[in-house]
Tab-separated table of C-alpha atoms in Angstrom:
chain	number	residue	atom	x	y	z
A	1	SER	CA	-0.350	-0.062	0.155
A	2	SER	CA	0.755	3.279	-0.438
A	3	VAL	CA	3.291	5.705	2.232
A	4	LEU	CA	3.094	9.249	1.814
A	5	THR	CA	5.884	10.868	3.291
A	6	GLN	CA	6.154	15.168	4.727
A	7	PRO	CA	9.023	16.726	6.428
A	8	PRO	CA	7.278	17.215	10.211
A	9	SER	CA	8.387	20.563	10.180
A	10	ALA	CA	7.877	23.909	7.631
A	11	SER	CA	9.186	27.882	8.582
A	12	VAL	CA	9.038	30.580	6.495
A	13	ALA	CA	8.729	34.412	6.920
A	14	PRO	CA	5.341	36.322	6.128
A	15	GLY	CA	5.007	37.588	3.117
A	16	LYS	CA	7.556	34.864	1.434
A	17	THR	CA	6.654	31.198	-0.389
A	18	ALA	CA	5.851	28.481	1.579
A	19	ARG	CA	6.858	25.240	-0.273
A	20	ILE	CA	4.968	21.614	1.434
A	21	THR	CA	6.124	18.183	-0.503
A	22	CYS	CA	4.739	15.129	0.010
A	23	GLY	CA	6.792	12.307	-1.236
A	24	GLY	CA	5.336	8.409	-2.210
A	25	ASN	CA	6.195	6.170	-4.602
A	26	ASN	CA	4.144	5.961	-8.195
A	27	ILE	CA	2.045	9.634	-6.377
A	28	VAL	CA	2.602	10.875	-9.923
A	29	ILE	CA	-0.621	8.745	-11.086
A	30	SER	CA	-2.601	9.681	-7.870
A	31	SER	CA	-4.796	12.669	-7.208
A	32	VAL	CA	-4.034	14.774	-3.835
A	33	HIS	CA	-5.441	16.442	-1.886
A	34	TRP	CA	-3.998	18.835	0.818
A	35	TYR	CA	-5.934	19.418	4.226
A	36	GLN	CA	-4.896	22.712	6.622
A	37	GLN	CA	-5.130	21.893	10.677
A	38	LYS	CA	-5.335	25.027	12.808
A	39	PRO	CA	-5.218	23.943	16.137
A	40	GLY	CA	-8.567	23.324	17.968
A	41	GLN	CA	-9.849	22.952	14.357
A	42	ALA	CA	-11.491	20.178	11.884
A	43	PRO	CA	-9.034	20.270	8.418
A	44	VAL	CA	-10.546	21.940	5.600
A	45	LEU	CA	-9.549	21.039	2.465
A	46	VAL	CA	-7.662	23.504	-0.010
A	47	ILE	CA	-6.273	21.309	-2.271
A	48	CYS	CA	-7.687	19.290	-3.950
A	49	TYR	CA	-7.039	16.775	-7.687
A	50	ASP	CA	-3.698	18.181	-7.366
A	51	ASN	CA	-4.551	21.716	-8.304
A	52	ASP	CA	-8.068	22.882	-8.045
A	53	ARG	CA	-8.964	24.777	-5.614
A	54	PRO	CA	-12.349	24.656	-3.126
A	55	SER	CA	-14.332	27.772	-3.238
A	56	GLY	CA	-13.641	30.023	-0.546
A	57	ILE	CA	-9.754	29.341	-0.538
A	58	PRO	CA	-7.506	31.899	-1.599
A	59	GLU	CA	-5.380	31.980	-5.071
A	60	ARG	CA	-2.562	31.660	-2.979
A	61	PHE	CA	-2.325	28.580	-2.494
A	62	SER	CA	-1.677	25.808	-5.221
A	63	GLY	CA	-0.383	22.410	-6.168
A	64	SER	CA	1.512	20.056	-8.172
A	65	ASN	CA	2.267	16.682	-9.058
A	66	SER	CA	5.668	15.238	-10.931
A	67	GLU	CA	8.162	12.691	-10.466
A	68	ASN	CA	6.998	10.598	-6.800
A	69	THR	CA	6.338	13.979	-5.486
A	70	ALA	CA	3.451	16.166	-4.777
A	71	THR	CA	3.812	19.322	-3.358
A	72	LEU	CA	1.053	21.894	-1.934
A	73	THR	CA	2.626	26.239	-2.580
A	74	ILE	CA	1.191	29.105	-0.566
A	75	SER	CA	2.109	32.439	-2.401
A	76	ARG	CA	2.623	35.570	0.022
A	77	VAL	CA	2.455	33.858	3.476
A	78	GLU	CA	0.134	35.158	6.291
A	79	ALA	CA	0.344	34.829	10.144
A	80	GLY	CA	-3.601	32.973	9.479
A	81	ASP	CA	-1.403	30.600	7.636
A	82	GLU	CA	-0.055	29.007	10.533
A	83	ALA	CA	-0.931	25.313	10.553
A	84	ASP	CA	-0.510	21.525	10.350
A	85	TYR	CA	-1.009	20.812	6.787
A	86	TYR	CA	-1.613	17.103	5.327
A	87	CYS	CA	-1.983	15.470	1.804
A	88	GLN	CA	-3.536	12.881	0.890
A	89	VAL	CA	-4.261	10.021	-1.845
A	90	TRP	CA	-6.554	7.231	-2.616
A	91	ASP	CA	-4.736	3.622	-3.726
A	92	SER	CA	-6.485	2.177	-5.605
A	93	SER	CA	-4.456	-1.068	-4.903
A	94	SER	CA	-5.624	-1.748	-1.619
A	95	ASP	CA	-9.384	0.840	-1.619
A	96	HIS	CA	-7.572	2.549	1.391
A	97	TRP	CA	-7.410	5.868	1.782
A	98	VAL	CA	-3.162	7.448	2.885
A	99	PHE	CA	-2.891	10.145	4.992
A	100	GLY	CA	0.981	11.807	4.841
A	101	GLY	CA	2.524	12.292	8.133
A	102	GLY	CA	1.326	16.250	8.200
A	103	THR	CA	4.017	19.005	8.122
A	104	LYS	CA	3.587	22.125	10.606
A	105	LEU	CA	4.403	25.494	9.206
A	106	THR	CA	5.406	28.200	11.214
A	107	VAL	CA	4.619	31.691	10.544
A	108	LEU	CA	8.645	33.494	11.724
B	1	GLU	CA	-25.642	25.230	5.098
B	2	VAL	CA	-23.933	22.305	4.845
B	3	GLN	CA	-22.843	21.110	8.359
B	4	LEU	CA	-22.158	18.077	10.036
B	5	LEU	CA	-22.634	16.926	13.525
B	6	GLU	CA	-21.331	14.184	15.508
B	7	SER	CA	-21.611	12.227	18.576
B	8	GLY	CA	-22.090	9.107	20.205
B	9	GLY	CA	-18.233	9.749	21.492
B	10	GLY	CA	-17.386	9.455	25.711
B	11	LEU	CA	-15.246	6.904	27.943
B	12	VAL	CA	-15.063	3.430	27.170
B	13	GLN	CA	-13.361	0.472	28.849
B	14	PRO	CA	-11.025	-1.776	27.033
B	15	GLY	CA	-13.286	-4.050	25.231
B	16	GLY	CA	-16.267	-2.054	25.330
B	17	SER	CA	-18.293	-0.101	22.150
B	18	LEU	CA	-19.247	2.343	21.409
B	19	ARG	CA	-22.008	4.171	18.228
B	20	LEU	CA	-21.152	7.052	16.852
B	21	SER	CA	-23.524	9.255	14.231
B	22	CYS	CA	-23.067	11.522	12.377
B	23	ALA	CA	-25.987	14.105	11.685
B	24	ALA	CA	-26.150	15.692	8.320
B	25	SER	CA	-27.806	18.928	6.808
B	26	GLY	CA	-27.546	20.946	3.793
B	27	PHE	CA	-27.146	18.600	0.983
B	28	THR	CA	-28.291	15.989	-0.058
B	29	PHE	CA	-26.930	13.156	2.023
B	30	ALA	CA	-28.301	10.161	-0.084
B	31	SER	CA	-26.210	11.631	-2.922
B	32	TYR	CA	-23.030	11.347	-0.950
B	33	ALA	CA	-20.318	8.986	-0.002
B	34	MET	CA	-19.235	9.659	3.387
B	35	SER	CA	-15.766	8.687	5.438
B	36	TRP	CA	-14.429	8.629	8.822
B	37	VAL	CA	-10.996	10.109	10.277
B	38	ARG	CA	-9.226	9.595	13.518
B	39	GLN	CA	-6.662	11.653	15.154
B	40	ALA	CA	-5.312	10.357	18.102
B	41	PRO	CA	-3.816	13.438	20.824
B	42	GLY	CA	-1.113	14.978	19.005
B	43	LYS	CA	-1.016	12.321	16.019
B	44	GLY	CA	-2.021	13.349	12.546
B	45	LEU	CA	-4.629	12.494	10.211
B	46	GLU	CA	-5.290	8.775	10.219
B	47	TRP	CA	-8.509	6.926	7.682
B	48	VAL	CA	-10.766	4.504	9.616
B	49	SER	CA	-12.994	3.416	7.514
B	50	THR	CA	-15.639	4.980	4.098
B	51	ILE	CA	-18.567	4.066	2.858
B	52	ASP	CA	-20.600	4.695	-0.584
B	53	ASP	CA	-23.826	6.559	-1.051
B	54	SER	CA	-25.667	3.547	-0.820
B	55	GLY	CA	-24.883	2.241	1.675
B	56	GLY	CA	-23.767	-1.313	-0.511
B	57	SER	CA	-19.872	-0.467	-1.082
B	58	THR	CA	-17.834	0.078	2.334
B	59	TYR	CA	-14.269	0.127	3.061
B	60	TYR	CA	-11.501	-0.171	5.938
B	61	ALA	CA	-7.745	0.614	7.423
B	62	ASP	CA	-6.861	-2.413	8.519
B	63	PHE	CA	-6.042	-1.889	11.539
B	64	VAL	CA	-10.196	-2.013	12.199
B	65	LYS	CA	-9.978	-5.625	11.574
B	66	GLY	CA	-13.689	-6.850	11.814
B	67	ARG	CA	-13.783	-4.313	14.683
B	68	PHE	CA	-15.672	-1.484	13.483
B	69	THR	CA	-18.606	-0.851	11.382
B	70	ILE	CA	-19.922	1.631	8.932
B	71	SER	CA	-23.069	2.209	7.886
B	72	ARG	CA	-25.704	5.072	7.261
B	73	ASP	CA	-29.508	6.312	6.891
B	74	ASN	CA	-29.945	8.216	4.306
B	75	SER	CA	-33.759	8.172	5.553
B	76	LYS	CA	-32.545	10.003	8.336
B	77	ASN	CA	-29.281	11.585	7.059
B	78	THR	CA	-27.067	10.296	9.494
B	79	LEU	CA	-23.737	8.037	9.267
B	80	TYR	CA	-22.145	5.805	11.937
B	81	LEU	CA	-19.508	4.189	12.762
B	82	GLN	CA	-20.194	1.195	15.218
B	83	MET	CA	-17.174	0.650	17.410
B	84	ASN	CA	-16.220	-2.902	19.640
B	85	SER	CA	-13.406	-4.179	21.133
B	86	LEU	CA	-12.264	-1.105	21.909
B	87	ARG	CA	-8.659	-0.176	22.588
B	88	ALA	CA	-6.179	2.132	23.677
B	89	GLU	CA	-4.980	2.822	21.422
B	90	ASP	CA	-8.667	4.002	19.409
B	91	THR	CA	-8.448	6.954	21.738
B	92	ALA	CA	-8.905	9.890	19.595
B	93	VAL	CA	-11.145	12.392	17.764
B	94	PHE	CA	-13.680	10.973	15.820
B	95	TYR	CA	-14.209	13.224	12.475
B	96	CYS	CA	-16.922	11.930	9.998
B	97	ALA	CA	-16.197	13.596	6.270
B	98	LYS	CA	-18.487	14.504	3.154
B	99	GLN	CA	-16.540	13.092	0.091
B	100	SER	CA	-16.963	15.537	-3.285
B	101	THR	CA	-19.169	12.540	-4.824
B	102	THR	CA	-17.824	8.701	-4.865
B	103	VAL	CA	-15.225	7.136	-2.957
B	104	THR	CA	-12.543	7.853	-4.241
B	105	THR	CA	-13.298	11.852	-3.870
B	106	ALA	CA	-11.642	14.403	-1.323
B	107	PHE	CA	-13.122	14.583	1.832
B	108	ASP	CA	-14.563	18.667	0.977
B	109	ILE	CA	-16.639	18.808	4.386
B	110	TRP	CA	-15.779	17.505	7.622
B	111	GLY	CA	-17.790	17.858	11.467
B	112	GLN	CA	-16.231	19.104	14.237
B	113	GLY	CA	-15.519	15.723	15.913
B	114	THR	CA	-16.346	13.898	19.031
B	115	MET	CA	-13.507	12.214	21.120
B	116	VAL	CA	-13.133	8.710	22.124
B	117	ILE	CA	-11.242	7.836	25.399
B	118	VAL	CA	-10.429	4.362	25.852
B	119	SER	CA	-9.467	4.081	29.252
B	120	SER	CA	-9.987	2.004	32.443
C-alpha cells in the first residue's frame, strides 16, 4: 500500500513562499488532496485533484504533482496560514485512503 | 449551510463498544460517499472507513480488523460507526467527512469531531 512522506515541520517568513512536499511511490498517478488543520479545529480541504482550489480558498494556495512528489505552495504567506498540513491520496491497489504524516508550518 | 455534527463519543473501558453518529444537513446526503477519520492526541490524521452513497460498498483501514462497522441511514441523513472491542490505542477524536461525490473523491466537508477515550 502507499506511504506518503511529509517533512514534520517547515517555517517561512510573512510575505514569502512556503512549499510543503509529499512524497510517495507512484504518487504522480494519483490525485493528491491537501488539508489545513489549525489547532483545535477540524481539517479544511485547501487543494484537491493536485491543483484545484475549493470555493473560498485563496489563490495564494496552489499545488503540483510530478515525479513521485506532490507540492503544496502557499504564496505571500500570512500569519493565519500557520497550521498543520496533510496530503492524501486514494490507493487504488488496496482501496484505502492514505494520509501523509503532516507538516507543521510555522510563520516566523 | 452544509453541516456535519458528530455525537456518541465518550469514555469507555477496554473491550467495550461505542456507536458514533454523524448528522448531516444542508446537502442531499444520499448522493455522497462519507468517511470517518480519526486523530489521536498530538498525532496526525488517520483514515478509518468509507461508505458509498447507497451504503452498498464499504472500506476499512487494516487496523479496524473487523472491529468497526460503518453504515448509513439515508432516510435520517445520518452516518454511523459502530466500534467494538475498543483498545487504548483507539483513543482519538473521530471526524466524519463528506466526500465530493464518490468514494475516491476528496473530503470536502468535515464535522467538528467527537472524542473517544478508551481507558479503565
